[in-house]
Short mmCIF file of C-alpha atoms and ligand atoms in Angstrom, two decimals:
data_model
loop_
_atom_site.label_atom_id
_atom_site.label_comp_id
_atom_site.label_asym_id
_atom_site.label_seq_id
_atom_site.Cartn_x
_atom_site.Cartn_y
_atom_site.Cartn_z
CA MET A 1108 2.34 -36.88 -75.83
CA ALA A 1109 -0.09 -39.59 -76.84
CA PRO A 1110 -0.44 -41.61 -73.57
CA LYS A 1111 -1.18 -38.43 -71.58
CA LEU A 1112 -4.90 -38.33 -72.22
CA PRO A 1113 -5.69 -41.87 -70.99
CA ARG A 1114 -3.60 -41.20 -67.85
CA MET A 1115 -5.56 -38.02 -67.15
CA LEU A 1116 -8.77 -39.91 -67.72
CA LEU A 1117 -7.71 -42.54 -65.24
CA LYS A 1118 -6.91 -39.89 -62.64
CA PHE A 1119 -10.28 -38.30 -63.27
CA LYS A 1120 -12.03 -41.66 -62.86
CA VAL A 1121 -10.26 -42.30 -59.56
CA LEU A 1122 -11.27 -38.86 -58.33
CA VAL A 1123 -14.89 -39.46 -59.31
CA LEU A 1124 -14.84 -42.82 -57.54
CA LEU A 1125 -13.41 -41.33 -54.35
CA PHE A 1126 -15.98 -38.56 -54.43
CA ALA A 1127 -18.81 -41.07 -54.91
CA LEU A 1128 -17.51 -43.16 -52.00
CA ALA A 1129 -17.30 -40.13 -49.73
CA LEU A 1130 -20.79 -39.10 -50.71
CA SER A 1131 -22.26 -42.54 -50.08
CA SER A 1132 -20.75 -42.71 -46.59
CA VAL A 1133 -22.19 -39.26 -45.79
CA ASN A 1134 -25.53 -40.54 -47.04
CA ALA A 1135 -25.25 -43.68 -44.98
CA GLN A 1136 -24.66 -41.59 -41.86
CA ASN A 1137 -27.64 -39.40 -42.71
CA THR A 1138 -30.15 -42.18 -43.17
CA THR A 1139 -31.87 -41.98 -39.86
CA PRO A 1140 -34.89 -44.27 -39.94
CA LYS A 1141 -38.07 -42.57 -41.09
CA LYS A 1142 -40.85 -41.76 -38.63
CA ARG A 1143 -43.83 -44.09 -38.44
CA ILE A 1144 -47.54 -43.53 -37.99
CA GLY A 1145 -48.60 -47.11 -37.27
CA ASN A 1146 -46.84 -50.37 -36.49
CA GLU A 1147 -47.61 -52.63 -39.43
CA THR A 1148 -44.81 -55.04 -40.35
CA PRO A 1149 -43.55 -55.33 -43.96
CA GLN A 1150 -45.16 -58.80 -44.14
CA GLN A 1151 -48.53 -57.47 -43.01
CA LYS A 1152 -48.28 -54.69 -45.54
CA GLU A 1153 -47.47 -57.09 -48.35
CA LYS A 1154 -50.50 -59.13 -47.44
CA ARG A 1155 -52.75 -56.08 -47.28
CA MET A 1156 -51.64 -54.99 -50.72
CA ALA A 1157 -51.54 -58.45 -52.33
CA TRP A 1158 -54.76 -58.12 -54.36
CA TRP A 1159 -53.68 -54.72 -55.71
CA THR A 1160 -50.23 -55.94 -56.67
CA HIS A 1161 -51.84 -58.90 -58.39
CA ASP A 1162 -54.62 -57.10 -60.26
CA ARG A 1163 -52.51 -54.41 -61.93
CA PHE A 1164 -55.26 -52.64 -63.82
CA GLY A 1165 -57.95 -50.24 -62.63
CA MET A 1166 -60.38 -47.60 -63.82
CA PHE A 1167 -60.35 -44.00 -62.65
CA ILE A 1168 -63.59 -42.08 -63.00
CA HIS A 1169 -63.57 -38.28 -62.90
CA TRP A 1170 -67.11 -37.06 -62.75
CA GLY A 1171 -68.53 -33.87 -61.34
CA LEU A 1172 -70.16 -30.59 -62.29
CA TYR A 1173 -67.19 -29.87 -64.59
CA ALA A 1174 -68.67 -32.41 -67.03
CA LEU A 1175 -71.18 -29.67 -67.96
CA PRO A 1176 -68.77 -27.00 -69.19
CA ALA A 1177 -66.93 -29.99 -70.68
CA ARG A 1178 -63.61 -28.21 -70.91
CA HIS A 1179 -61.40 -29.69 -68.17
CA GLU A 1180 -62.04 -30.46 -64.51
CA TRP A 1181 -59.92 -27.44 -63.63
CA VAL A 1182 -62.25 -25.10 -65.56
CA LYS A 1183 -63.17 -23.15 -62.44
CA HIS A 1184 -59.49 -22.39 -61.88
CA ASN A 1185 -58.57 -21.95 -65.53
CA GLU A 1186 -61.33 -19.41 -66.13
CA LYS A 1187 -61.06 -17.91 -62.65
CA MET A 1188 -64.74 -18.43 -61.92
CA ASN A 1189 -66.16 -17.66 -58.51
CA ASN A 1190 -68.91 -19.64 -56.77
CA GLU A 1191 -71.68 -17.52 -58.23
CA GLN A 1192 -70.40 -17.94 -61.77
CA TYR A 1193 -70.03 -21.68 -61.26
CA GLN A 1194 -73.48 -22.08 -59.76
CA LYS A 1195 -75.16 -22.59 -63.15
CA TYR A 1196 -73.55 -26.02 -63.39
CA PHE A 1197 -75.00 -27.08 -60.07
CA ASP A 1198 -78.41 -25.79 -61.14
CA THR A 1199 -78.27 -27.64 -64.47
CA PHE A 1200 -76.74 -30.96 -63.37
CA ASN A 1201 -79.18 -33.76 -64.15
CA PRO A 1202 -77.51 -37.01 -65.20
CA ASP A 1203 -80.59 -38.66 -66.64
CA LEU A 1204 -78.65 -41.48 -68.29
CA PHE A 1205 -76.53 -42.37 -65.24
CA ASP A 1206 -76.45 -46.13 -64.87
CA PRO A 1207 -73.34 -47.29 -63.05
CA LYS A 1208 -74.14 -50.90 -63.88
CA THR A 1209 -73.16 -50.19 -67.48
CA TRP A 1210 -70.00 -48.45 -66.27
CA ALA A 1211 -69.11 -51.48 -64.19
CA LYS A 1212 -69.77 -53.83 -67.10
CA SER A 1213 -67.50 -51.78 -69.36
CA ALA A 1214 -64.75 -51.78 -66.73
CA LYS A 1215 -65.03 -55.50 -66.26
CA ALA A 1216 -65.03 -56.23 -69.98
CA ALA A 1217 -61.86 -54.14 -70.31
CA GLY A 1218 -60.18 -56.33 -67.70
CA MET A 1219 -60.13 -53.68 -64.99
CA LYS A 1220 -60.20 -55.08 -61.48
CA TYR A 1221 -60.76 -51.96 -59.41
CA ALA A 1222 -62.35 -48.57 -59.88
CA VAL A 1223 -61.80 -45.24 -58.17
CA LEU A 1224 -64.48 -42.54 -58.38
CA THR A 1225 -64.11 -38.83 -57.62
CA THR A 1226 -66.47 -38.44 -54.68
CA LYS A 1227 -65.44 -34.76 -54.61
CA HIS A 1228 -63.00 -33.00 -56.93
CA HIS A 1229 -61.30 -29.62 -56.47
CA GLU A 1230 -64.54 -27.82 -57.37
CA GLY A 1231 -65.92 -29.02 -54.01
CA PHE A 1232 -69.11 -30.63 -55.32
CA CYS A 1233 -69.95 -33.91 -53.57
CA LEU A 1234 -71.41 -36.84 -55.47
CA PHE A 1235 -72.35 -38.34 -52.11
CA ASP A 1236 -74.93 -37.42 -49.54
CA SER A 1237 -72.75 -35.70 -46.98
CA LYS A 1238 -74.38 -34.23 -43.93
CA TYR A 1239 -71.74 -31.51 -43.74
CA THR A 1240 -72.70 -29.66 -46.93
CA ASP A 1241 -75.59 -28.73 -49.19
CA TYR A 1242 -73.29 -28.70 -52.17
CA LYS A 1243 -74.07 -32.28 -53.14
CA ALA A 1244 -75.78 -34.46 -55.72
CA THR A 1245 -78.88 -35.02 -53.62
CA ASN A 1246 -79.68 -31.31 -54.01
CA THR A 1247 -79.35 -31.32 -57.80
CA GLY A 1248 -81.49 -32.81 -60.55
CA ALA A 1249 -79.84 -36.15 -59.72
CA LYS A 1250 -81.69 -36.14 -56.38
CA ARG A 1251 -79.74 -39.07 -55.01
CA ASP A 1252 -76.44 -40.33 -53.63
CA LEU A 1253 -74.47 -41.21 -56.76
CA VAL A 1254 -71.56 -42.69 -54.83
CA LYS A 1255 -73.83 -45.25 -53.24
CA GLU A 1256 -75.05 -46.44 -56.63
CA PHE A 1257 -71.51 -46.57 -57.96
CA VAL A 1258 -70.36 -48.69 -55.03
CA GLU A 1259 -73.24 -51.14 -55.36
CA ALA A 1260 -72.92 -51.52 -59.12
CA PHE A 1261 -69.17 -52.11 -59.15
CA ARG A 1262 -69.22 -54.46 -56.21
CA ALA A 1263 -71.91 -56.49 -57.95
CA GLU A 1264 -69.51 -57.03 -60.86
CA GLY A 1265 -66.75 -58.16 -58.50
CA ILE A 1266 -64.74 -54.97 -59.01
CA LYS A 1267 -62.95 -53.48 -56.03
CA VAL A 1268 -64.10 -50.04 -55.03
CA GLY A 1269 -62.04 -46.93 -54.35
CA PHE A 1270 -62.76 -43.30 -53.53
CA TYR A 1271 -60.90 -40.28 -54.80
CA TYR A 1272 -61.36 -37.30 -52.48
CA SER A 1273 -59.93 -33.89 -53.24
CA LEU A 1274 -58.08 -32.28 -50.35
CA LEU A 1275 -58.48 -29.01 -52.23
CA ASP A 1276 -61.87 -27.35 -52.20
CA TRP A 1277 -62.59 -24.32 -54.34
CA HIS A 1278 -66.13 -23.96 -53.04
CA HIS A 1279 -65.86 -24.19 -49.27
CA PRO A 1280 -66.03 -20.74 -47.58
CA ASP A 1281 -63.32 -21.60 -45.04
CA TYR A 1282 -60.82 -23.03 -47.49
CA THR A 1283 -58.13 -20.37 -47.69
CA ILE A 1284 -57.15 -18.83 -50.99
CA ASP A 1285 -53.80 -20.27 -52.08
CA GLU A 1286 -51.70 -19.97 -55.20
CA ILE A 1287 -53.86 -22.32 -57.26
CA HIS A 1288 -57.26 -21.29 -56.00
CA PRO A 1289 -59.46 -19.75 -58.75
CA GLN A 1290 -59.49 -16.51 -56.73
CA SER A 1291 -55.73 -16.36 -56.11
CA PRO A 1292 -54.52 -12.75 -56.31
CA ALA A 1293 -52.80 -11.79 -59.55
CA SER A 1294 -50.19 -9.75 -57.68
CA GLY A 1295 -49.14 -12.70 -55.51
CA ALA A 1296 -48.52 -10.20 -52.70
CA ASP A 1297 -48.84 -11.44 -49.12
CA SER A 1298 -51.09 -8.51 -48.29
CA ALA A 1299 -53.46 -9.51 -51.09
CA TYR A 1300 -53.69 -13.05 -49.69
CA ASP A 1301 -54.29 -11.67 -46.21
CA ARG A 1302 -57.09 -9.48 -47.45
CA LEU A 1303 -58.78 -12.30 -49.38
CA ASN A 1304 -58.46 -14.74 -46.52
CA LYS A 1305 -59.99 -12.53 -43.87
CA GLY A 1306 -62.78 -14.55 -42.29
CA ARG A 1307 -61.66 -17.90 -43.80
CA ASP A 1308 -60.63 -20.48 -41.24
CA MET A 1309 -58.59 -23.52 -42.31
CA ASN A 1310 -59.24 -25.15 -38.93
CA LYS A 1311 -62.88 -25.36 -39.85
CA TYR A 1312 -62.12 -26.65 -43.32
CA ARG A 1313 -59.75 -29.27 -41.86
CA ALA A 1314 -62.55 -30.52 -39.63
CA TYR A 1315 -64.90 -30.58 -42.64
CA LEU A 1316 -62.52 -32.65 -44.72
CA ARG A 1317 -61.96 -35.04 -41.84
CA ASN A 1318 -65.70 -35.41 -41.30
CA GLN A 1319 -66.30 -36.13 -44.95
CA VAL A 1320 -63.55 -38.73 -45.15
CA ARG A 1321 -65.10 -40.34 -42.08
CA GLU A 1322 -68.49 -40.42 -43.80
CA LEU A 1323 -67.03 -41.97 -46.91
CA LEU A 1324 -65.24 -44.65 -44.93
CA THR A 1325 -68.21 -45.37 -42.68
CA ASN A 1326 -71.33 -45.29 -44.84
CA TYR A 1327 -70.41 -47.44 -47.83
CA GLY A 1328 -69.04 -50.69 -46.45
CA LYS A 1329 -65.56 -51.91 -47.22
CA ILE A 1330 -63.58 -49.43 -49.31
CA ASP A 1331 -60.50 -50.84 -50.97
CA ILE A 1332 -58.62 -47.70 -52.00
CA LEU A 1333 -58.49 -44.09 -50.94
CA TRP A 1334 -57.01 -41.62 -53.40
CA LEU A 1335 -56.45 -38.29 -51.65
CA ASP A 1336 -55.44 -35.45 -53.93
CA PHE A 1337 -53.11 -33.46 -53.50
CA SER A 1338 -50.45 -31.50 -51.60
CA PHE A 1339 -48.47 -28.52 -52.83
CA PRO A 1340 -46.53 -27.27 -49.84
CA GLY A 1341 -45.05 -23.79 -49.91
CA LYS A 1342 -45.72 -20.26 -48.75
CA HIS A 1343 -49.05 -19.97 -50.54
CA GLY A 1344 -49.51 -23.68 -50.96
CA LYS A 1345 -50.89 -26.44 -48.76
CA GLY A 1346 -49.47 -29.52 -47.14
CA ARG A 1347 -49.69 -31.89 -44.23
CA ASP A 1348 -50.43 -29.29 -41.56
CA ASP A 1349 -53.26 -27.81 -43.57
CA TRP A 1350 -54.89 -31.20 -44.08
CA GLY A 1351 -53.95 -32.61 -40.69
CA SER A 1352 -52.45 -35.49 -42.66
CA VAL A 1353 -50.99 -37.53 -39.81
CA GLU A 1354 -54.20 -37.59 -37.80
CA LEU A 1355 -56.24 -38.10 -40.95
CA LEU A 1356 -54.25 -41.14 -41.98
CA LYS A 1357 -54.53 -42.59 -38.47
CA MET A 1358 -58.30 -42.26 -38.67
CA ILE A 1359 -58.39 -43.79 -42.14
CA ARG A 1360 -56.40 -46.83 -41.02
CA GLN A 1361 -58.60 -47.23 -37.99
CA LEU A 1362 -61.86 -47.05 -39.94
CA GLN A 1363 -60.70 -49.26 -42.81
CA PRO A 1364 -57.70 -51.36 -41.78
CA GLY A 1365 -57.40 -53.03 -45.19
CA ILE A 1366 -57.52 -49.85 -47.26
CA ILE A 1367 -54.74 -48.83 -49.67
CA VAL A 1368 -53.84 -45.11 -49.67
CA ASP A 1369 -51.98 -43.03 -52.27
CA ASN A 1370 -48.98 -40.79 -51.60
CA ARG A 1371 -50.39 -37.29 -51.93
CA LEU A 1372 -50.84 -36.41 -48.26
CA ASP A 1373 -47.39 -34.84 -48.03
CA LEU A 1374 -46.09 -37.53 -45.68
CA ASP A 1375 -42.92 -38.47 -47.54
CA ASP A 1376 -40.79 -38.53 -44.41
CA TYR A 1377 -42.96 -41.16 -42.78
CA ALA A 1378 -42.11 -44.78 -43.59
CA ASP A 1379 -45.82 -45.62 -43.68
CA GLY A 1380 -47.24 -42.30 -44.88
CA ALA A 1381 -48.37 -43.83 -48.17
CA ASP A 1382 -48.88 -47.17 -49.89
CA PHE A 1383 -48.11 -46.33 -53.48
CA ALA A 1384 -46.49 -43.72 -55.69
CA THR A 1385 -48.63 -41.99 -58.32
CA PRO A 1386 -46.65 -41.00 -61.42
CA GLU A 1387 -49.19 -38.97 -63.36
CA GLN A 1388 -49.47 -38.79 -67.15
CA VAL A 1389 -45.87 -39.89 -67.72
CA LYS A 1390 -44.76 -41.54 -70.93
CA PRO A 1391 -44.03 -45.29 -70.74
CA SER A 1392 -40.32 -44.53 -71.24
CA GLU A 1393 -40.40 -42.32 -68.14
CA LEU A 1394 -41.75 -45.00 -65.82
CA LYS A 1395 -39.18 -46.26 -63.32
CA SER A 1396 -38.91 -49.62 -61.59
CA ASP A 1397 -38.12 -47.96 -58.31
CA TYR A 1398 -40.02 -45.21 -56.53
CA GLY A 1399 -38.07 -45.22 -53.30
CA GLY A 1400 -39.09 -48.77 -52.50
CA MET A 1401 -42.80 -48.02 -52.97
CA PRO A 1402 -44.94 -49.75 -55.56
CA PHE A 1403 -46.40 -47.44 -58.18
CA GLU A 1404 -49.64 -46.92 -59.99
CA THR A 1405 -49.44 -44.63 -62.98
CA CYS A 1406 -52.61 -42.64 -63.60
CA GLN A 1407 -53.39 -41.78 -67.18
CA THR A 1408 -56.12 -40.26 -69.31
CA PHE A 1409 -57.38 -41.32 -72.72
CA SER A 1410 -56.93 -37.74 -73.87
CA GLY A 1411 -55.47 -34.74 -72.04
CA SER A 1412 -58.18 -34.13 -69.45
CA TRP A 1413 -59.58 -36.11 -66.53
CA GLY A 1414 -63.05 -34.63 -66.64
CA TYR A 1415 -65.14 -34.93 -69.81
CA TYR A 1416 -63.70 -32.55 -72.41
CA ARG A 1417 -65.85 -32.43 -75.48
CA ASP A 1418 -63.41 -30.70 -77.81
CA GLU A 1419 -60.20 -32.43 -76.76
CA ASN A 1420 -59.22 -34.54 -79.73
CA THR A 1421 -55.78 -35.90 -78.93
CA TRP A 1422 -56.89 -39.35 -77.85
CA LYS A 1423 -54.30 -42.04 -77.31
CA THR A 1424 -54.36 -44.96 -79.74
CA ILE A 1425 -55.10 -48.47 -78.54
CA HIS A 1426 -51.43 -49.29 -79.12
CA GLU A 1427 -50.36 -46.42 -76.86
CA LEU A 1428 -52.81 -47.49 -74.16
CA LEU A 1429 -51.59 -51.07 -74.22
CA MET A 1430 -48.00 -49.85 -74.12
CA LEU A 1431 -48.85 -48.02 -70.91
CA LEU A 1432 -50.38 -51.10 -69.37
CA ILE A 1433 -47.65 -53.52 -70.41
CA THR A 1434 -44.81 -51.14 -69.54
CA SER A 1435 -46.28 -50.57 -66.08
CA VAL A 1436 -46.42 -54.28 -65.37
CA SER A 1437 -42.96 -54.82 -66.88
CA LYS A 1438 -41.74 -52.50 -64.11
CA SER A 1439 -43.87 -54.16 -61.42
CA GLY A 1440 -46.42 -51.36 -61.36
CA ASN A 1441 -50.13 -50.75 -61.92
CA LEU A 1442 -52.07 -48.66 -64.41
CA ILE A 1443 -55.24 -46.77 -63.58
CA LEU A 1444 -56.88 -45.48 -66.71
CA ASN A 1445 -59.37 -42.65 -66.53
CA VAL A 1446 -62.81 -42.17 -67.98
CA GLY A 1447 -64.59 -38.81 -67.77
CA PRO A 1448 -68.29 -39.53 -68.19
CA THR A 1449 -70.51 -36.90 -69.79
CA ALA A 1450 -72.83 -34.75 -67.71
CA ARG A 1451 -75.70 -37.04 -68.66
CA GLY A 1452 -73.80 -39.87 -67.03
CA VAL A 1453 -72.48 -42.00 -69.88
CA PHE A 1454 -69.05 -42.92 -71.17
CA ASP A 1455 -68.25 -40.94 -74.30
CA TYR A 1456 -68.10 -43.13 -77.44
CA ARG A 1457 -64.33 -42.61 -77.73
CA ALA A 1458 -63.79 -43.92 -74.21
CA GLN A 1459 -66.10 -46.82 -74.85
CA ARG A 1460 -64.29 -47.67 -78.09
CA ALA A 1461 -60.93 -47.66 -76.29
CA LEU A 1462 -62.25 -49.81 -73.44
CA THR A 1463 -63.65 -52.35 -75.87
CA ALA A 1464 -60.34 -52.56 -77.72
CA ILE A 1465 -58.42 -53.05 -74.48
CA GLY A 1466 -60.90 -55.74 -73.51
CA ASP A 1467 -60.32 -57.52 -76.81
CA TRP A 1468 -56.63 -57.66 -76.04
CA MET A 1469 -57.09 -58.56 -72.38
CA GLN A 1470 -59.46 -61.40 -73.16
CA TYR A 1471 -56.63 -63.38 -74.73
CA ASN A 1472 -53.57 -61.89 -73.08
CA ASN A 1473 -54.47 -61.09 -69.48
CA LYS A 1474 -52.27 -63.91 -68.21
CA ALA A 1475 -49.38 -61.63 -69.13
CA ILE A 1476 -50.79 -58.90 -66.85
CA TYR A 1477 -52.50 -60.31 -63.74
CA GLY A 1478 -50.07 -61.64 -61.17
CA CYS A 1479 -47.13 -60.47 -63.26
CA LYS A 1480 -44.18 -58.24 -62.56
CA GLN A 1481 -40.76 -57.30 -63.82
CA ALA A 1482 -38.72 -60.15 -65.33
CA PRO A 1483 -35.98 -61.55 -63.10
CA GLU A 1484 -32.33 -60.56 -63.60
CA GLY A 1485 -30.69 -62.16 -66.58
CA TYR A 1486 -33.66 -61.94 -68.96
CA GLU A 1487 -33.06 -59.28 -71.51
CA ALA A 1488 -35.87 -57.87 -73.64
CA PRO A 1489 -34.87 -57.62 -77.32
CA ILE A 1490 -35.48 -54.26 -79.01
CA GLY A 1491 -39.17 -53.82 -79.77
CA THR A 1492 -40.32 -56.10 -76.95
CA LEU A 1493 -41.30 -55.85 -73.30
CA LEU A 1494 -41.15 -58.58 -70.69
CA THR A 1495 -43.55 -59.45 -67.91
CA TYR A 1496 -43.19 -62.40 -65.60
CA ASN A 1497 -45.40 -64.58 -63.47
CA GLN A 1498 -43.34 -65.96 -60.66
CA GLU A 1499 -45.95 -68.46 -59.54
CA THR A 1500 -46.47 -70.14 -62.89
CA LYS A 1501 -42.86 -69.50 -63.95
CA ARG A 1502 -43.91 -68.05 -67.26
CA LEU A 1503 -42.19 -65.24 -69.03
CA TYR A 1504 -44.15 -63.09 -71.45
CA LEU A 1505 -42.52 -61.51 -74.43
CA HIS A 1506 -44.74 -58.68 -75.70
CA LEU A 1507 -44.03 -58.09 -79.36
CA THR A 1508 -44.70 -54.36 -79.46
CA ASN A 1509 -43.22 -53.81 -82.88
CA TYR A 1510 -44.53 -56.69 -84.94
CA PRO A 1511 -43.39 -57.95 -87.40
CA PHE A 1512 -39.98 -56.45 -86.66
CA LEU A 1513 -39.34 -55.87 -90.33
CA ASP A 1514 -36.55 -53.44 -89.53
CA GLN A 1515 -34.66 -55.70 -87.14
CA TYR A 1516 -35.67 -59.22 -88.04
CA PRO A 1517 -36.22 -59.60 -91.77
CA HIS A 1518 -37.36 -63.21 -91.52
CA GLY A 1519 -39.75 -62.91 -88.63
CA MET A 1520 -37.06 -64.08 -86.24
CA VAL A 1521 -36.46 -62.73 -82.77
CA THR A 1522 -33.16 -63.42 -81.07
CA LEU A 1523 -33.23 -63.88 -77.32
CA HIS A 1524 -29.76 -63.27 -75.98
CA GLY A 1525 -28.64 -65.61 -73.22
CA TYR A 1526 -31.90 -67.61 -73.14
CA LYS A 1527 -30.35 -70.99 -73.95
CA ASP A 1528 -31.43 -73.66 -71.42
CA LYS A 1529 -33.74 -71.23 -69.69
CA PHE A 1530 -37.10 -72.28 -71.10
CA LYS A 1531 -38.65 -75.51 -72.28
CA TYR A 1532 -41.56 -74.45 -74.45
CA ALA A 1533 -42.77 -71.38 -76.36
CA GLN A 1534 -46.21 -70.52 -77.64
CA LEU A 1535 -48.32 -67.59 -78.66
CA LEU A 1536 -50.40 -66.61 -75.68
CA ASN A 1537 -53.58 -65.70 -77.55
CA ASP A 1538 -54.13 -69.16 -79.07
CA ASP A 1539 -51.55 -71.48 -77.47
CA SER A 1540 -50.01 -72.15 -80.87
CA GLU A 1541 -46.45 -73.40 -80.75
CA ILE A 1542 -43.58 -71.09 -81.57
CA LYS A 1543 -40.59 -72.94 -82.91
CA TRP A 1544 -37.14 -71.96 -81.82
CA GLN A 1545 -33.55 -72.99 -82.14
CA ALA A 1546 -30.36 -72.37 -80.28
CA VAL A 1547 -27.66 -70.41 -82.08
CA GLU A 1548 -24.62 -72.58 -82.19
CA GLY A 1549 -21.61 -71.48 -80.20
CA THR A 1550 -23.66 -68.91 -78.23
CA ASP A 1551 -26.22 -68.77 -75.43
CA ASP A 1552 -28.75 -67.26 -77.79
CA VAL A 1553 -32.05 -68.64 -79.01
CA VAL A 1554 -33.98 -67.62 -82.08
CA LEU A 1555 -37.77 -67.71 -82.19
CA THR A 1556 -39.58 -68.06 -85.50
CA LEU A 1557 -42.68 -65.90 -85.52
CA PRO A 1558 -45.60 -66.25 -87.90
CA ALA A 1559 -44.93 -64.24 -91.03
CA LEU A 1560 -48.36 -62.67 -90.81
CA LYS A 1561 -49.03 -60.75 -87.63
CA PRO A 1562 -51.67 -62.53 -85.52
CA ASN A 1563 -54.90 -60.56 -85.22
CA ILE A 1564 -53.82 -59.09 -81.89
CA GLU A 1565 -52.72 -55.49 -81.36
CA ILE A 1566 -49.62 -56.56 -79.42
CA PRO A 1567 -49.01 -60.31 -79.72
CA VAL A 1568 -47.40 -62.07 -76.77
CA VAL A 1569 -45.12 -65.10 -76.70
CA GLU A 1570 -45.37 -67.22 -73.58
CA LEU A 1571 -42.13 -68.89 -72.56
CA ILE A 1572 -42.49 -71.73 -70.09
CA LEU A 1573 -39.35 -71.54 -68.02
CA LYS A 1574 -37.46 -74.55 -66.78
C1 GLC B 380 -54.12 -33.91 -60.52
C2 GLC B 380 -55.22 -32.99 -60.93
C3 GLC B 380 -56.48 -33.64 -61.06
C4 GLC B 380 -56.57 -35.10 -61.25
C5 GLC B 380 -55.47 -35.86 -60.62
C6 GLC B 380 -55.40 -37.30 -61.01
O1 GLC B 380 -53.65 -33.75 -59.29
O2 GLC B 380 -55.34 -31.90 -60.09
O3 GLC B 380 -57.37 -32.91 -61.81
O4 GLC B 380 -57.68 -35.49 -60.56
O5 GLC B 380 -54.28 -35.26 -60.76
O6 GLC B 380 -54.18 -37.86 -60.73
#
């Protein structure tokens, strides 16, 4: 009786293998090449995106009228407010402390190399002086084009400039009511949608959105990134046809040939319908190294909300924020970290504190971030560590995320499996102090001896100079 089970298992394995083979050949037959919008070659694309792939770390800024209620940028939706009820925020908006130069300095000190500002969020309010609407900053207490000042201030600090633009618009009279609009019908019945949408014309809204994107990409000089947000196709949703995504992207590429565009236009079946994937608010452990061949940028908040949220108190620790940054780079991706300035136009003290702490770490460890990517095959990260790699300088960075490894390495030792003969020198990155190591006899392993006392660095990094 005994041998029966293994034999059955074997049969099962063979069956699974055959099934997998059959499936993969079906898949192979089905992979017709994706459609294309332009004719850029992979080499040209790599070149266009080179600075972004190198820089790895950016700042997102969500700022709009929702900073006044200070309870989430979706407050209009969450509380089902209509335009009249929301009007008080427009009437009150007066960011008397707005000084984007201080924002830019904070971003730079934190090591951020690019910044993306919400020129318009779902609420429809424009921070820029658009000629297609009156619902804009110039008509509030701000009395000026806030986007223009943002662009100038960040450029002056050498930070690349990006625009977020919401495809959704919960203010525009022609934007049809869909399932996530603040005025979506509770019944969900088609007839209710029809009734609410009488007189609304998406063709007009589509032209409006196109005109505004043209303004943004024409009036502010070179724009490095465009972050369009977002698509939710479906019966009472919106997608590429509603936005006119294909034509929109063509126009964008024509106006700003160097620009980098996110993947929220609902153009997944185009080979060049997007430049990067945007995993949002995922845990480090959920980040993948492959998003269908597209590079990724994970977007994350300090707390739960993008817009300023006064009473939200679940702020990430500095350790958690650094884990997000390092994990992203260890999987060849970027991190864009969000700040939601207050309605008066300043970074909340908690955001400022976090940025300063990140800057403290970056000051001494940024070589393990800029220009780095996933470690090559054959380099295993011991438990409690993450690896990043700079191909140009041939340096491997071992991020000690769990210092001093008391549970795994009682004597401050870290074993690197299979690293024998792979590197010639090891040092702590923050102070270039030597880390001694020895090979483990009879194996390919190497043991590093770490300082018994944790260096005064949130996540210390060992730099291995490869052979
Ligand atoms: C989401 C939210 C939005 C936020 C964005 C950032 O799509 O609607 O509030 O701006 O993600 O990624």
